[in-house]
CSV table of N, CA and C in Angstrom, one decimal:
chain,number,residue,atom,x,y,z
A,1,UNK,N,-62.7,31.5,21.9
A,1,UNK,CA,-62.6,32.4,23.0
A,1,UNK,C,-62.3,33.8,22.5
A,2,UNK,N,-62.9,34.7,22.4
A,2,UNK,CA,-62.6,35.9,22.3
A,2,UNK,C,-62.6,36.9,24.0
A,3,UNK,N,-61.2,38.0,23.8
A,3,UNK,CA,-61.0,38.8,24.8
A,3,UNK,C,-60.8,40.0,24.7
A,4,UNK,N,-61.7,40.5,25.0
A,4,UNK,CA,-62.2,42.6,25.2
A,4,UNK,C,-61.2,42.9,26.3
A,5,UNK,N,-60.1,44.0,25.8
A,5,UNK,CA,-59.5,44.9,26.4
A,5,UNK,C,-59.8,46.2,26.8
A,6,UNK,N,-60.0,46.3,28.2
A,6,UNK,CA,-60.5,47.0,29.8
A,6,UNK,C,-60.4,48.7,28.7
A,7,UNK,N,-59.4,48.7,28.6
A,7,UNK,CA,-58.8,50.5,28.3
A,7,UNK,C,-58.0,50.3,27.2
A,8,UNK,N,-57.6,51.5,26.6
A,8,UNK,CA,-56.1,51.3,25.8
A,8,UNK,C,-55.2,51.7,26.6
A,9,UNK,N,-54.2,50.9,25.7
A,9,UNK,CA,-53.0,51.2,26.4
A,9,UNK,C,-51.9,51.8,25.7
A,10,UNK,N,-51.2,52.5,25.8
A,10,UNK,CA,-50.4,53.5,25.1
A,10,UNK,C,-49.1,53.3,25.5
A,11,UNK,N,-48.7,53.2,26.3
A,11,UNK,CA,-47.4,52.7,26.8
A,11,UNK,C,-46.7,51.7,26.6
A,12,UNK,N,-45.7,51.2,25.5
A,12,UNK,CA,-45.1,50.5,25.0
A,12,UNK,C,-45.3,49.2,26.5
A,13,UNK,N,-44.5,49.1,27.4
A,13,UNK,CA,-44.4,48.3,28.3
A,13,UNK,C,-45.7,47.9,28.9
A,14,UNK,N,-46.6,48.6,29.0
A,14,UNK,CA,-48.0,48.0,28.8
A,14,UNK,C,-48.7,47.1,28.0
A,15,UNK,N,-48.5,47.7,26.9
A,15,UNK,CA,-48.6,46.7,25.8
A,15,UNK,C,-48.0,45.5,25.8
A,16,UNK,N,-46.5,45.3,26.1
A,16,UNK,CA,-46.0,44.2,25.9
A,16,UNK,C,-46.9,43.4,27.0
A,17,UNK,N,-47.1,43.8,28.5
A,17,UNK,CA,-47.5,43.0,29.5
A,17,UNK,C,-49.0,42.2,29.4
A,18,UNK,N,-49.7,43.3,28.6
A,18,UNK,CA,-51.5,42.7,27.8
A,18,UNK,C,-50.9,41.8,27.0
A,19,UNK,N,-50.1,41.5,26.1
A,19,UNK,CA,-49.6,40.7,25.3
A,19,UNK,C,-49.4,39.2,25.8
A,20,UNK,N,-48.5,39.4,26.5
A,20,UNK,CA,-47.8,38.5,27.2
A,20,UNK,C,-48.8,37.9,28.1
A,21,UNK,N,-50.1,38.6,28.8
A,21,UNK,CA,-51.1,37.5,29.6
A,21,UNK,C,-51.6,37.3,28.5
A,22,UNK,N,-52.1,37.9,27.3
A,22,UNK,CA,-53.0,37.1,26.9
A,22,UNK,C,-52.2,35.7,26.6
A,23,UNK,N,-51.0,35.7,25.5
A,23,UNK,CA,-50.3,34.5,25.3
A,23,UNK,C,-50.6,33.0,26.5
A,24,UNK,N,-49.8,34.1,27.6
A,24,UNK,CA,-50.2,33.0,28.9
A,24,UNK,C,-51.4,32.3,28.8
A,25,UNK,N,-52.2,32.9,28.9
A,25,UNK,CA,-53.6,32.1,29.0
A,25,UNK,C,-54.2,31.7,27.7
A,26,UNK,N,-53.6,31.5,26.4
A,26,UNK,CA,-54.1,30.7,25.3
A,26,UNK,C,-53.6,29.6,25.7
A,27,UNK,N,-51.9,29.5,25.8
A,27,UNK,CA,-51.4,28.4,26.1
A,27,UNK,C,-51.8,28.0,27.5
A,28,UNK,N,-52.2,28.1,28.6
A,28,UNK,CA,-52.9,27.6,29.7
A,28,UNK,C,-54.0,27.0,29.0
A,29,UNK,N,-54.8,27.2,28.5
A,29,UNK,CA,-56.3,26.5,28.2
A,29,UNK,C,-56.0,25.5,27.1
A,30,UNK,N,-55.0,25.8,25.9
A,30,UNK,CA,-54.2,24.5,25.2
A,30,UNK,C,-53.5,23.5,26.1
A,31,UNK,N,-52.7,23.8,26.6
A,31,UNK,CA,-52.3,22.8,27.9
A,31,UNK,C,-53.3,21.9,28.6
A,32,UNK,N,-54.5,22.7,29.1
A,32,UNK,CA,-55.8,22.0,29.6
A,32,UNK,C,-56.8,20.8,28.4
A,33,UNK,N,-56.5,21.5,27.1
A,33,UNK,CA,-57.2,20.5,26.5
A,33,UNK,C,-56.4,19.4,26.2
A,34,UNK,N,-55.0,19.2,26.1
A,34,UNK,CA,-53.9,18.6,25.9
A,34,UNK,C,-53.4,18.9,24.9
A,35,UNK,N,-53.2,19.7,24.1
A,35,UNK,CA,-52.8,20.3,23.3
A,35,UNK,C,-50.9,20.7,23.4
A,36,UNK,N,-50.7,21.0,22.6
A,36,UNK,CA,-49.3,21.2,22.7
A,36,UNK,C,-48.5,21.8,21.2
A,37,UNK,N,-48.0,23.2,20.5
A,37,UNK,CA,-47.3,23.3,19.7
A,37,UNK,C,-46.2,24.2,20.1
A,38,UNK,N,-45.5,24.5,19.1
A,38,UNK,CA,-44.5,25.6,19.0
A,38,UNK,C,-44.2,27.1,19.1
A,39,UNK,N,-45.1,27.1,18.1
A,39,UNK,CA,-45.6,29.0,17.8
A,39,UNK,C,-47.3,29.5,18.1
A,40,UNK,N,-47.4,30.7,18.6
A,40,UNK,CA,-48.6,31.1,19.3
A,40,UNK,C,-48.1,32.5,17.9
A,41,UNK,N,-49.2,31.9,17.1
A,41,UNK,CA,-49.8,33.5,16.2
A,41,UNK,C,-50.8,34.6,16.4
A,42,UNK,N,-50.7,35.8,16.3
A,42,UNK,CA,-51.6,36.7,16.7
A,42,UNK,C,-52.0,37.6,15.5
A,43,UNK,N,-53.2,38.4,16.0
A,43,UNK,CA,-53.3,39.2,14.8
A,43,UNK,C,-53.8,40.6,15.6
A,44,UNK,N,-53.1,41.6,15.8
A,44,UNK,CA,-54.0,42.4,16.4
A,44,UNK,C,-54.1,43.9,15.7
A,45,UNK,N,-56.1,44.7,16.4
A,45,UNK,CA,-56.3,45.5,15.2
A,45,UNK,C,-56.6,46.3,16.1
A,46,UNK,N,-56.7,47.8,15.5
A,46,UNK,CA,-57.0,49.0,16.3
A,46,UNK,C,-58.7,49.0,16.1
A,47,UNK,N,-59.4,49.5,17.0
A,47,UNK,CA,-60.8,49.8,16.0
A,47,UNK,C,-61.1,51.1,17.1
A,48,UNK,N,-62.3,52.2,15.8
A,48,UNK,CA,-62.5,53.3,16.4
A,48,UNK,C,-61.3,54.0,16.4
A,49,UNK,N,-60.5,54.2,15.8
A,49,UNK,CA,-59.8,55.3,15.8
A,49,UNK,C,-59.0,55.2,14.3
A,50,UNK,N,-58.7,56.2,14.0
A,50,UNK,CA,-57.9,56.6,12.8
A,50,UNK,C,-56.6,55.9,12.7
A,51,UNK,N,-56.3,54.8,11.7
A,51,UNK,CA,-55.1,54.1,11.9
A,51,UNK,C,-53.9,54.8,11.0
């Protein structure tokens, strides 16, 4: 499952809230396949712009 984000976001509290659905909805669709762990790992990268 890959997910493309609409705009950037710049504002700390924005960020955390894109964060936090995406989480939600990995574990929703793990849930759905029956799935079940502990820790939800991420990796995230800037692209197109000067890091």
């Amino acid at each position: 499952m890959g997910m493309t984000i609409s705009r950037d976001y710049t504002e700390v509290w924005e960020i955390d809230v894109v964060i936090q659905d995406i989480f939600t909805e990995v574990c929703r669709h793990a849930g759905k396949k029956g799935l079940m762990g502990s820790v939800v790992t991420s990796i995230i990268s800037q692209e197109g712009k000067d890091k």
